[in-house]
JSON list of C-alpha atoms in Angstrom, two decimals:
[
{"chain": "A", "resi": 208, "resn": "GLU", "atom": "CA", "xyz": [0.00, 0.00, 0.00]},
{"chain": "A", "resi": 209, "resn": "ALA", "atom": "CA", "xyz": [1.11, 3.57, -0.55]},
{"chain": "A", "resi": 210, "resn": "GLY", "atom": "CA", "xyz": [2.64, 5.27, 2.43]},
{"chain": "A", "resi": 211, "resn": "VAL", "atom": "CA", "xyz": [2.18, 8.73, 3.91]},
{"chain": "A", "resi": 212, "resn": "ALA", "atom": "CA", "xyz": [3.15, 11.33, 1.34]},
{"chain": "A", "resi": 213, "resn": "GLN", "atom": "CA", "xyz": [4.56, 14.72, 2.30]},
{"chain": "A", "resi": 214, "resn": "SER", "atom": "CA", "xyz": [5.71, 17.67, 0.26]},
{"chain": "A", "resi": 215, "resn": "PRO", "atom": "CA", "xyz": [7.91, 19.51, -0.16]},
{"chain": "A", "resi": 216, "resn": "ARG", "atom": "CA", "xyz": [10.89, 17.53, 1.16]},
{"chain": "A", "resi": 217, "resn": "TYR", "atom": "CA", "xyz": [12.94, 20.65, 1.81]},
{"chain": "A", "resi": 218, "resn": "LYS", "atom": "CA", "xyz": [12.11, 24.33, 2.22]},
{"chain": "A", "resi": 219, "resn": "ILE", "atom": "CA", "xyz": [14.27, 27.34, 2.97]},
{"chain": "A", "resi": 220, "resn": "ILE", "atom": "CA", "xyz": [12.59, 30.64, 3.85]},
{"chain": "A", "resi": 221, "resn": "GLU", "atom": "CA", "xyz": [13.50, 33.90, 5.48]},
{"chain": "A", "resi": 222, "resn": "LYS", "atom": "CA", "xyz": [12.15, 34.76, 8.91]},
{"chain": "A", "resi": 223, "resn": "ARG", "atom": "CA", "xyz": [8.76, 36.47, 8.88]},
{"chain": "A", "resi": 224, "resn": "GLN", "atom": "CA", "xyz": [7.80, 34.70, 5.66]},
{"chain": "A", "resi": 225, "resn": "SER", "atom": "CA", "xyz": [5.01, 32.16, 5.52]},
{"chain": "A", "resi": 226, "resn": "VAL", "atom": "CA", "xyz": [5.23, 28.49, 4.53]},
{"chain": "A", "resi": 227, "resn": "ALA", "atom": "CA", "xyz": [2.84, 25.58, 4.05]},
{"chain": "A", "resi": 228, "resn": "PHE", "atom": "CA", "xyz": [3.38, 21.84, 4.18]},
{"chain": "A", "resi": 229, "resn": "TRP", "atom": "CA", "xyz": [1.13, 19.20, 2.69]},
{"chain": "A", "resi": 230, "resn": "CYS", "atom": "CA", "xyz": [0.38, 15.66, 3.82]},
{"chain": "A", "resi": 231, "resn": "ASN", "atom": "CA", "xyz": [-1.61, 12.86, 2.22]},
{"chain": "A", "resi": 232, "resn": "PRO", "atom": "CA", "xyz": [-2.19, 10.04, 4.71]},
{"chain": "A", "resi": 233, "resn": "ILE", "atom": "CA", "xyz": [-2.68, 6.36, 4.01]},
{"chain": "A", "resi": 234, "resn": "SER", "atom": "CA", "xyz": [-6.08, 5.75, 2.46]},
{"chain": "A", "resi": 235, "resn": "GLY", "atom": "CA", "xyz": [-8.74, 5.01, 5.05]},
{"chain": "A", "resi": 236, "resn": "HIS", "atom": "CA", "xyz": [-6.76, 6.25, 8.04]},
{"chain": "A", "resi": 237, "resn": "ALA", "atom": "CA", "xyz": [-9.02, 8.41, 10.16]},
{"chain": "A", "resi": 238, "resn": "THR", "atom": "CA", "xyz": [-6.32, 9.82, 12.45]},
{"chain": "A", "resi": 239, "resn": "LEU", "atom": "CA", "xyz": [-3.68, 12.24, 11.19]},
{"chain": "A", "resi": 240, "resn": "TYR", "atom": "CA", "xyz": [-0.83, 13.70, 13.24]},
{"chain": "A", "resi": 241, "resn": "TRP", "atom": "CA", "xyz": [1.62, 16.53, 12.69]},
{"chain": "A", "resi": 242, "resn": "TYR", "atom": "CA", "xyz": [4.88, 16.40, 14.62]},
{"chain": "A", "resi": 243, "resn": "GLN", "atom": "CA", "xyz": [7.75, 18.87, 14.89]},
{"chain": "A", "resi": 244, "resn": "GLN", "atom": "CA", "xyz": [11.24, 17.42, 15.27]},
{"chain": "A", "resi": 245, "resn": "ILE", "atom": "CA", "xyz": [14.01, 19.84, 16.20]},
{"chain": "A", "resi": 246, "resn": "LEU", "atom": "CA", "xyz": [17.53, 18.60, 15.53]},
{"chain": "A", "resi": 247, "resn": "GLY", "atom": "CA", "xyz": [18.69, 16.20, 18.24]},
{"chain": "A", "resi": 248, "resn": "GLN", "atom": "CA", "xyz": [15.24, 15.81, 19.80]},
{"chain": "A", "resi": 249, "resn": "GLY", "atom": "CA", "xyz": [12.39, 13.36, 19.49]},
{"chain": "A", "resi": 250, "resn": "PRO", "atom": "CA", "xyz": [9.27, 14.29, 17.53]},
{"chain": "A", "resi": 251, "resn": "LYS", "atom": "CA", "xyz": [6.83, 16.52, 19.39]},
{"chain": "A", "resi": 252, "resn": "LEU", "atom": "CA", "xyz": [3.11, 16.22, 18.65]},
{"chain": "A", "resi": 253, "resn": "LEU", "atom": "CA", "xyz": [1.71, 19.52, 17.35]},
{"chain": "A", "resi": 254, "resn": "ILE", "atom": "CA", "xyz": [-1.81, 18.61, 16.33]},
{"chain": "A", "resi": 255, "resn": "GLN", "atom": "CA", "xyz": [-3.98, 15.54, 15.88]},
{"chain": "A", "resi": 256, "resn": "PHE", "atom": "CA", "xyz": [-7.06, 15.14, 13.69]},
{"chain": "A", "resi": 257, "resn": "GLN", "atom": "CA", "xyz": [-9.75, 12.49, 13.70]},
{"chain": "A", "resi": 258, "resn": "ASN", "atom": "CA", "xyz": [-11.38, 12.65, 10.30]},
{"chain": "A", "resi": 259, "resn": "ASN", "atom": "CA", "xyz": [-11.73, 16.40, 9.71]},
{"chain": "A", "resi": 260, "resn": "GLY", "atom": "CA", "xyz": [-11.94, 17.43, 13.37]},
{"chain": "A", "resi": 261, "resn": "VAL", "atom": "CA", "xyz": [-9.13, 18.53, 15.70]},
{"chain": "A", "resi": 262, "resn": "VAL", "atom": "CA", "xyz": [-8.89, 16.33, 18.81]},
{"chain": "A", "resi": 263, "resn": "ASP", "atom": "CA", "xyz": [-5.65, 17.71, 20.26]},
{"chain": "A", "resi": 264, "resn": "ASP", "atom": "CA", "xyz": [-3.83, 20.94, 19.45]},
{"chain": "A", "resi": 265, "resn": "SER", "atom": "CA", "xyz": [-2.52, 21.67, 22.93]},
{"chain": "A", "resi": 266, "resn": "GLN", "atom": "CA", "xyz": [1.11, 21.88, 21.73]},
{"chain": "A", "resi": 267, "resn": "LEU", "atom": "CA", "xyz": [0.41, 23.97, 18.63]},
{"chain": "A", "resi": 268, "resn": "PRO", "atom": "CA", "xyz": [1.68, 27.60, 18.80]},
{"chain": "A", "resi": 269, "resn": "LYS", "atom": "CA", "xyz": [-1.60, 29.00, 17.60]},
{"chain": "A", "resi": 270, "resn": "ASP", "atom": "CA", "xyz": [-0.35, 32.55, 17.17]},
{"chain": "A", "resi": 271, "resn": "ARG", "atom": "CA", "xyz": [1.66, 31.45, 14.12]},
{"chain": "A", "resi": 272, "resn": "PHE", "atom": "CA", "xyz": [0.79, 27.85, 13.31]},
{"chain": "A", "resi": 273, "resn": "SER", "atom": "CA", "xyz": [-2.44, 26.62, 11.77]},
{"chain": "A", "resi": 274, "resn": "ALA", "atom": "CA", "xyz": [-3.55, 23.33, 10.28]},
{"chain": "A", "resi": 275, "resn": "GLU", "atom": "CA", "xyz": [-6.57, 22.01, 8.51]},
{"chain": "A", "resi": 276, "resn": "ARG", "atom": "CA", "xyz": [-7.83, 18.72, 7.20]},
{"chain": "A", "resi": 277, "resn": "LEU", "atom": "CA", "xyz": [-10.67, 19.49, 4.88]},
{"chain": "A", "resi": 278, "resn": "LYS", "atom": "CA", "xyz": [-12.82, 16.51, 3.89]},
{"chain": "A", "resi": 279, "resn": "GLY", "atom": "CA", "xyz": [-10.96, 14.33, 6.36]},
{"chain": "A", "resi": 280, "resn": "VAL", "atom": "CA", "xyz": [-8.27, 13.23, 3.93]},
{"chain": "A", "resi": 281, "resn": "ASP", "atom": "CA", "xyz": [-5.16, 15.32, 3.19]},
{"chain": "A", "resi": 282, "resn": "SER", "atom": "CA", "xyz": [-3.93, 18.07, 5.46]},
{"chain": "A", "resi": 283, "resn": "THR", "atom": "CA", "xyz": [-1.90, 21.27, 5.37]},
{"chain": "A", "resi": 284, "resn": "LEU", "atom": "CA", "xyz": [0.19, 22.82, 8.13]},
{"chain": "A", "resi": 285, "resn": "LYS", "atom": "CA", "xyz": [0.99, 26.52, 7.84]},
{"chain": "A", "resi": 286, "resn": "ILE", "atom": "CA", "xyz": [3.42, 28.79, 9.64]},
{"chain": "A", "resi": 287, "resn": "GLN", "atom": "CA", "xyz": [2.92, 32.54, 9.40]},
{"chain": "A", "resi": 288, "resn": "PRO", "atom": "CA", "xyz": [5.16, 34.35, 10.17]},
{"chain": "A", "resi": 289, "resn": "ALA", "atom": "CA", "xyz": [8.09, 31.97, 10.57]},
{"chain": "A", "resi": 290, "resn": "LYS", "atom": "CA", "xyz": [10.75, 32.41, 13.24]},
{"chain": "A", "resi": 291, "resn": "LEU", "atom": "CA", "xyz": [14.29, 31.09, 13.35]},
{"chain": "A", "resi": 292, "resn": "GLU", "atom": "CA", "xyz": [13.32, 28.58, 16.04]},
{"chain": "A", "resi": 293, "resn": "ASP", "atom": "CA", "xyz": [10.80, 26.98, 13.66]},
{"chain": "A", "resi": 294, "resn": "SER", "atom": "CA", "xyz": [13.68, 25.35, 11.80]},
{"chain": "A", "resi": 295, "resn": "ALA", "atom": "CA", "xyz": [12.91, 21.65, 12.15]},
{"chain": "A", "resi": 296, "resn": "VAL", "atom": "CA", "xyz": [11.63, 18.58, 10.36]},
{"chain": "A", "resi": 297, "resn": "TYR", "atom": "CA", "xyz": [7.83, 18.47, 10.20]},
{"chain": "A", "resi": 298, "resn": "LEU", "atom": "CA", "xyz": [6.53, 14.92, 10.20]},
{"chain": "A", "resi": 299, "resn": "CYS", "atom": "CA", "xyz": [3.07, 13.78, 9.24]},
{"chain": "A", "resi": 300, "resn": "ALA", "atom": "CA", "xyz": [1.72, 10.43, 10.41]},
{"chain": "A", "resi": 301, "resn": "SER", "atom": "CA", "xyz": [-1.55, 8.57, 10.09]},
{"chain": "A", "resi": 302, "resn": "SER", "atom": "CA", "xyz": [-3.20, 5.63, 11.80]},
{"chain": "A", "resi": 303, "resn": "PRO", "atom": "CA", "xyz": [-6.50, 3.79, 11.80]},
{"chain": "A", "resi": 304, "resn": "LEU", "atom": "CA", "xyz": [-9.00, 5.09, 14.31]},
{"chain": "A", "resi": 305, "resn": "ARG", "atom": "CA", "xyz": [-9.12, 2.13, 16.62]},
{"chain": "A", "resi": 306, "resn": "GLY", "atom": "CA", "xyz": [-7.65, -1.28, 17.24]},
{"chain": "A", "resi": 307, "resn": "MET", "atom": "CA", "xyz": [-5.30, -2.99, 19.64]},
{"chain": "A", "resi": 308, "resn": "ASN", "atom": "CA", "xyz": [-2.63, -3.28, 16.98]},
{"chain": "A", "resi": 309, "resn": "THR", "atom": "CA", "xyz": [-2.86, 0.27, 15.75]},
{"chain": "A", "resi": 310, "resn": "GLU", "atom": "CA", "xyz": [0.44, 1.78, 14.72]},
{"chain": "A", "resi": 311, "resn": "ALA", "atom": "CA", "xyz": [1.26, 5.19, 13.34]},
{"chain": "A", "resi": 312, "resn": "PHE", "atom": "CA", "xyz": [2.79, 5.35, 9.88]},
{"chain": "A", "resi": 313, "resn": "PHE", "atom": "CA", "xyz": [5.13, 8.26, 9.23]},
{"chain": "A", "resi": 314, "resn": "GLY", "atom": "CA", "xyz": [6.02, 10.17, 6.12]},
{"chain": "A", "resi": 315, "resn": "GLN", "atom": "CA", "xyz": [9.58, 11.22, 5.23]},
{"chain": "A", "resi": 316, "resn": "GLY", "atom": "CA", "xyz": [9.04, 14.68, 6.62]},
{"chain": "A", "resi": 317, "resn": "THR", "atom": "CA", "xyz": [9.64, 18.23, 5.40]},
{"chain": "A", "resi": 318, "resn": "ARG", "atom": "CA", "xyz": [12.88, 19.83, 6.49]},
{"chain": "A", "resi": 319, "resn": "LEU", "atom": "CA", "xyz": [12.34, 23.55, 7.09]},
{"chain": "A", "resi": 320, "resn": "THR", "atom": "CA", "xyz": [15.22, 25.97, 7.42]},
{"chain": "A", "resi": 321, "resn": "VAL", "atom": "CA", "xyz": [14.41, 29.53, 8.48]},
{"chain": "A", "resi": 322, "resn": "VAL", "atom": "CA", "xyz": [17.22, 32.02, 7.82]},
{"chain": "B", "resi": 364, "resn": "ASP", "atom": "CA", "xyz": [4.59, 14.54, 27.52]},
{"chain": "B", "resi": 365, "resn": "ALA", "atom": "CA", "xyz": [6.95, 11.59, 27.13]},
{"chain": "B", "resi": 366, "resn": "LYS", "atom": "CA", "xyz": [6.29, 8.76, 29.53]},
{"chain": "B", "resi": 367, "resn": "THR", "atom": "CA", "xyz": [9.54, 6.93, 28.88]},
{"chain": "B", "resi": 368, "resn": "THR", "atom": "CA", "xyz": [13.22, 7.29, 29.73]},
{"chain": "B", "resi": 369, "resn": "GLN", "atom": "CA", "xyz": [16.04, 5.79, 27.70]},
{"chain": "B", "resi": 370, "resn": "PRO", "atom": "CA", "xyz": [19.85, 6.00, 27.73]},
{"chain": "B", "resi": 371, "resn": "PRO", "atom": "CA", "xyz": [20.97, 8.63, 25.22]},
{"chain": "B", "resi": 372, "resn": "SER", "atom": "CA", "xyz": [23.43, 6.40, 23.36]},
{"chain": "B", "resi": 373, "resn": "MET", "atom": "CA", "xyz": [24.71, 2.84, 23.05]},
{"chain": "B", "resi": 374, "resn": "ASP", "atom": "CA", "xyz": [27.23, 0.94, 20.97]},
{"chain": "B", "resi": 375, "resn": "CYS", "atom": "CA", "xyz": [26.96, -2.63, 19.75]},
{"chain": "B", "resi": 376, "resn": "ALA", "atom": "CA", "xyz": [29.36, -4.84, 17.81]},
{"chain": "B", "resi": 377, "resn": "GLU", "atom": "CA", "xyz": [28.15, -6.03, 14.43]},
{"chain": "B", "resi": 378, "resn": "GLY", "atom": "CA", "xyz": [26.64, -9.51, 14.65]},
{"chain": "B", "resi": 379, "resn": "ARG", "atom": "CA", "xyz": [26.01, -9.28, 18.37]},
{"chain": "B", "resi": 380, "resn": "ALA", "atom": "CA", "xyz": [22.66, -8.77, 20.05]},
{"chain": "B", "resi": 381, "resn": "ALA", "atom": "CA", "xyz": [21.71, -5.17, 20.82]},
{"chain": "B", "resi": 382, "resn": "ASN", "atom": "CA", "xyz": [19.67, -4.76, 24.01]},
{"chain": "B", "resi": 383, "resn": "LEU", "atom": "CA", "xyz": [18.00, -1.37, 24.35]},
{"chain": "B", "resi": 384, "resn": "PRO", "atom": "CA", "xyz": [16.38, -0.64, 27.73]},
{"chain": "B", "resi": 385, "resn": "CYS", "atom": "CA", "xyz": [13.42, 1.61, 28.46]},
{"chain": "B", "resi": 386, "resn": "ASN", "atom": "CA", "xyz": [11.75, 2.71, 31.67]},
{"chain": "B", "resi": 387, "resn": "HIS", "atom": "CA", "xyz": [8.03, 3.48, 31.72]},
{"chain": "B", "resi": 388, "resn": "SER", "atom": "CA", "xyz": [7.22, 3.37, 35.41]},
{"chain": "B", "resi": 389, "resn": "THR", "atom": "CA", "xyz": [3.97, 5.37, 35.12]},
{"chain": "B", "resi": 390, "resn": "ILE", "atom": "CA", "xyz": [2.41, 3.24, 32.40]},
{"chain": "B", "resi": 391, "resn": "SER", "atom": "CA", "xyz": [-1.30, 2.52, 32.84]},
{"chain": "B", "resi": 392, "resn": "GLY", "atom": "CA", "xyz": [-2.93, -0.87, 32.50]},
{"chain": "B", "resi": 393, "resn": "ASN", "atom": "CA", "xyz": [-4.31, -0.36, 29.00]},
{"chain": "B", "resi": 394, "resn": "GLU", "atom": "CA", "xyz": [-1.32, 1.45, 27.52]},
{"chain": "B", "resi": 395, "resn": "TYR", "atom": "CA", "xyz": [0.89, -0.34, 25.03]},
{"chain": "B", "resi": 396, "resn": "VAL", "atom": "CA", "xyz": [4.66, -0.07, 24.68]},
{"chain": "B", "resi": 397, "resn": "TYR", "atom": "CA", "xyz": [5.80, 0.71, 21.13]},
{"chain": "B", "resi": 398, "resn": "TRP", "atom": "CA", "xyz": [9.25, 0.87, 19.61]},
{"chain": "B", "resi": 399, "resn": "TYR", "atom": "CA", "xyz": [10.15, 2.90, 16.55]},
{"chain": "B", "resi": 400, "resn": "ARG", "atom": "CA", "xyz": [13.48, 3.68, 14.97]},
{"chain": "B", "resi": 401, "resn": "GLN", "atom": "CA", "xyz": [14.59, 6.61, 12.88]},
{"chain": "B", "resi": 402, "resn": "ILE", "atom": "CA", "xyz": [17.41, 6.43, 10.42]},
{"chain": "B", "resi": 403, "resn": "HIS", "atom": "CA", "xyz": [18.96, 9.74, 9.45]},
{"chain": "B", "resi": 404, "resn": "SER", "atom": "CA", "xyz": [16.74, 11.92, 7.26]},
{"chain": "B", "resi": 405, "resn": "GLN", "atom": "CA", "xyz": [13.84, 9.48, 7.32]},
{"chain": "B", "resi": 406, "resn": "GLY", "atom": "CA", "xyz": [10.57, 9.32, 9.21]},
{"chain": "B", "resi": 407, "resn": "PRO", "atom": "CA", "xyz": [10.25, 7.00, 12.22]},
{"chain": "B", "resi": 408, "resn": "GLN", "atom": "CA", "xyz": [9.69, 3.36, 11.32]},
{"chain": "B", "resi": 409, "resn": "TYR", "atom": "CA", "xyz": [7.59, 0.98, 13.41]},
{"chain": "B", "resi": 410, "resn": "ILE", "atom": "CA", "xyz": [9.44, -2.00, 14.91]},
{"chain": "B", "resi": 411, "resn": "ILE", "atom": "CA", "xyz": [7.26, -3.79, 17.44]},
{"chain": "B", "resi": 412, "resn": "HIS", "atom": "CA", "xyz": [4.76, -3.25, 20.23]},
{"chain": "B", "resi": 413, "resn": "GLY", "atom": "CA", "xyz": [3.31, -5.13, 23.20]},
{"chain": "B", "resi": 414, "resn": "LEU", "atom": "CA", "xyz": [1.03, -4.88, 26.21]},
{"chain": "B", "resi": 415, "resn": "LYS", "atom": "CA", "xyz": [2.35, -7.34, 28.80]},
{"chain": "B", "resi": 416, "resn": "ASN", "atom": "CA", "xyz": [3.52, -10.47, 26.99]},
{"chain": "B", "resi": 417, "resn": "ASN", "atom": "CA", "xyz": [6.86, -10.75, 25.27]},
{"chain": "B", "resi": 418, "resn": "GLU", "atom": "CA", "xyz": [6.62, -10.26, 21.52]},
{"chain": "B", "resi": 419, "resn": "THR", "atom": "CA", "xyz": [8.78, -11.27, 18.59]},
{"chain": "B", "resi": 420, "resn": "ASN", "atom": "CA", "xyz": [8.66, -10.43, 14.91]},
{"chain": "B", "resi": 421, "resn": "GLU", "atom": "CA", "xyz": [11.06, -10.56, 12.00]},
{"chain": "B", "resi": 422, "resn": "MET", "atom": "CA", "xyz": [12.85, -7.41, 13.14]},
{"chain": "B", "resi": 423, "resn": "ALA", "atom": "CA", "xyz": [13.16, -7.71, 16.90]},
{"chain": "B", "resi": 424, "resn": "SER", "atom": "CA", "xyz": [11.98, -9.06, 20.23]},
{"chain": "B", "resi": 425, "resn": "LEU", "atom": "CA", "xyz": [10.32, -7.09, 22.98]},
{"chain": "B", "resi": 426, "resn": "ILE", "atom": "CA", "xyz": [10.67, -8.16, 26.59]},
{"chain": "B", "resi": 427, "resn": "ILE", "atom": "CA", "xyz": [8.31, -6.45, 29.07]},
{"chain": "B", "resi": 428, "resn": "THR", "atom": "CA", "xyz": [8.82, -6.93, 32.79]},
{"chain": "B", "resi": 429, "resn": "GLU", "atom": "CA", "xyz": [6.02, -8.47, 34.80]},
{"chain": "B", "resi": 430, "resn": "ASP", "atom": "CA", "xyz": [5.23, -5.18, 36.55]},
{"chain": "B", "resi": 431, "resn": "ARG", "atom": "CA", "xyz": [5.31, -3.46, 33.10]},
{"chain": "B", "resi": 432, "resn": "LYS", "atom": "CA", "xyz": [7.52, -0.67, 34.40]},
{"chain": "B", "resi": 433, "resn": "SER", "atom": "CA", "xyz": [10.31, -1.37, 31.96]},
{"chain": "B", "resi": 434, "resn": "SER", "atom": "CA", "xyz": [11.03, -3.15, 28.73]},
{"chain": "B", "resi": 435, "resn": "THR", "atom": "CA", "xyz": [13.94, -4.15, 26.51]},
{"chain": "B", "resi": 436, "resn": "LEU", "atom": "CA", "xyz": [14.11, -4.17, 22.74]},
{"chain": "B", "resi": 437, "resn": "ILE", "atom": "CA", "xyz": [16.42, -6.87, 21.41]},
{"chain": "B", "resi": 438, "resn": "LEU", "atom": "CA", "xyz": [17.92, -6.82, 17.93]},
{"chain": "B", "resi": 439, "resn": "PRO", "atom": "CA", "xyz": [19.29, -10.37, 17.81]},
{"chain": "B", "resi": 440, "resn": "HIS", "atom": "CA", "xyz": [22.07, -9.90, 15.25]},
{"chain": "B", "resi": 441, "resn": "ALA", "atom": "CA", "xyz": [22.83, -6.23, 14.79]},
{"chain": "B", "resi": 442, "resn": "THR", "atom": "CA", "xyz": [24.01, -5.04, 11.38]},
{"chain": "B", "resi": 443, "resn": "LEU", "atom": "CA", "xyz": [25.47, -1.72, 10.31]},
{"chain": "B", "resi": 444, "resn": "ARG", "atom": "CA", "xyz": [22.06, -0.82, 8.86]},
{"chain": "B", "resi": 445, "resn": "ASP", "atom": "CA", "xyz": [20.60, -0.96, 12.38]},
{"chain": "B", "resi": 446, "resn": "THR", "atom": "CA", "xyz": [22.49, 2.20, 13.29]},
{"chain": "B", "resi": 447, "resn": "ALA", "atom": "CA", "xyz": [19.66, 4.61, 14.13]},
{"chain": "B", "resi": 448, "resn": "VAL", "atom": "CA", "xyz": [17.84, 6.40, 16.94]},
{"chain": "B", "resi": 449, "resn": "TYR", "atom": "CA", "xyz": [15.45, 4.04, 18.74]},
{"chain": "B", "resi": 450, "resn": "TYR", "atom": "CA", "xyz": [12.38, 5.43, 20.45]},
{"chain": "B", "resi": 451, "resn": "CYS", "atom": "CA", "xyz": [10.42, 3.71, 23.16]},
{"chain": "B", "resi": 452, "resn": "ILE", "atom": "CA", "xyz": [6.88, 5.08, 23.25]},
{"chain": "B", "resi": 453, "resn": "VAL", "atom": "CA", "xyz": [3.82, 4.57, 25.39]},
{"chain": "B", "resi": 454, "resn": "ARG", "atom": "CA", "xyz": [0.69, 4.63, 23.29]},
{"chain": "B", "resi": 455, "resn": "VAL", "atom": "CA", "xyz": [-1.94, 6.55, 25.19]},
{"chain": "B", "resi": 456, "resn": "VAL", "atom": "CA", "xyz": [-5.56, 5.76, 24.42]},
{"chain": "B", "resi": 457, "resn": "ASP", "atom": "CA", "xyz": [-7.99, 8.51, 25.33]},
{"chain": "B", "resi": 458, "resn": "ALA", "atom": "CA", "xyz": [-11.74, 8.41, 24.84]},
{"chain": "B", "resi": 459, "resn": "ASN", "atom": "CA", "xyz": [-11.68, 11.89, 23.30]},
{"chain": "B", "resi": 460, "resn": "THR", "atom": "CA", "xyz": [-8.46, 11.86, 21.31]},
{"chain": "B", "resi": 461, "resn": "GLY", "atom": "CA", "xyz": [-8.02, 8.21, 20.40]},
{"chain": "B", "resi": 462, "resn": "ASN", "atom": "CA", "xyz": [-4.51, 6.87, 20.01]},
{"chain": "B", "resi": 463, "resn": "GLN", "atom": "CA", "xyz": [-1.62, 9.18, 20.84]},
{"chain": "B", "resi": 464, "resn": "PHE", "atom": "CA", "xyz": [2.09, 8.46, 20.46]},
{"chain": "B", "resi": 465, "resn": "TYR", "atom": "CA", "xyz": [4.45, 10.51, 22.62]},
{"chain": "B", "resi": 466, "resn": "PHE", "atom": "CA", "xyz": [8.15, 10.33, 21.81]},
{"chain": "B", "resi": 467, "resn": "GLY", "atom": "CA", "xyz": [11.01, 10.86, 24.24]},
{"chain": "B", "resi": 468, "resn": "THR", "atom": "CA", "xyz": [14.57, 11.63, 23.25]},
{"chain": "B", "resi": 469, "resn": "GLY", "atom": "CA", "xyz": [15.42, 8.07, 22.23]},
{"chain": "B", "resi": 470, "resn": "THR", "atom": "CA", "xyz": [18.64, 6.03, 22.23]},
{"chain": "B", "resi": 471, "resn": "SER", "atom": "CA", "xyz": [21.18, 6.55, 19.49]},
{"chain": "B", "resi": 472, "resn": "LEU", "atom": "CA", "xyz": [22.48, 3.08, 18.64]},
{"chain": "B", "resi": 473, "resn": "THR", "atom": "CA", "xyz": [25.77, 2.79, 16.78]},
{"chain": "B", "resi": 474, "resn": "VAL", "atom": "CA", "xyz": [26.65, -0.62, 15.37]},
{"chain": "B", "resi": 475, "resn": "ILE", "atom": "CA", "xyz": [30.42, -0.97, 15.15]},
{"chain": "B", "resi": 476, "resn": "PRO", "atom": "CA", "xyz": [32.08, -3.13, 12.47]}
]
């Protein structure tokens, strides 16, 4: 089966500019996650969707970050305006809604550099 | 917040077993232990998971202590391609949010020729 697709793979922007990342999860997966991974750290959950609704955005810096998942399929994560500390890899993951053996499948990530 | 603690780094000789420990002393009864690994510039890759019984698959074995407060991931014959950061994760299941995967800082495993 096709995996989680993310684009772009790399992005370089200047601070105060805006940027958007796109994610297409595995077909049929109701849950979609966005993680931020700063160099040398583990991934940090930013926001979680179930279908097209947000179920957890407690770690999302809402003054500059936004995300949507229209129609409950693909999703976009936006940063506006970007700061230097936003330089990181942004990972998208998806999983089925329920099940004992549920695992999260990750995309390759988008590496953002803010200069 | 991460519910696990792991040593920051470990070395293992090629061909030997790699044993990666993890502490999860606050784990709840219905929370599963998951292991993922991340090779440089790639997304995390699922390895194995378990609740209370030991588990084995084609990649690794997972040993969970009887009190479930710690576990060990075993790579039986480490190869150079196993060099990666290994994350031990507790999967939280919440009635409102569903499944959530919280990562700690992981263990950087280096397999030495």
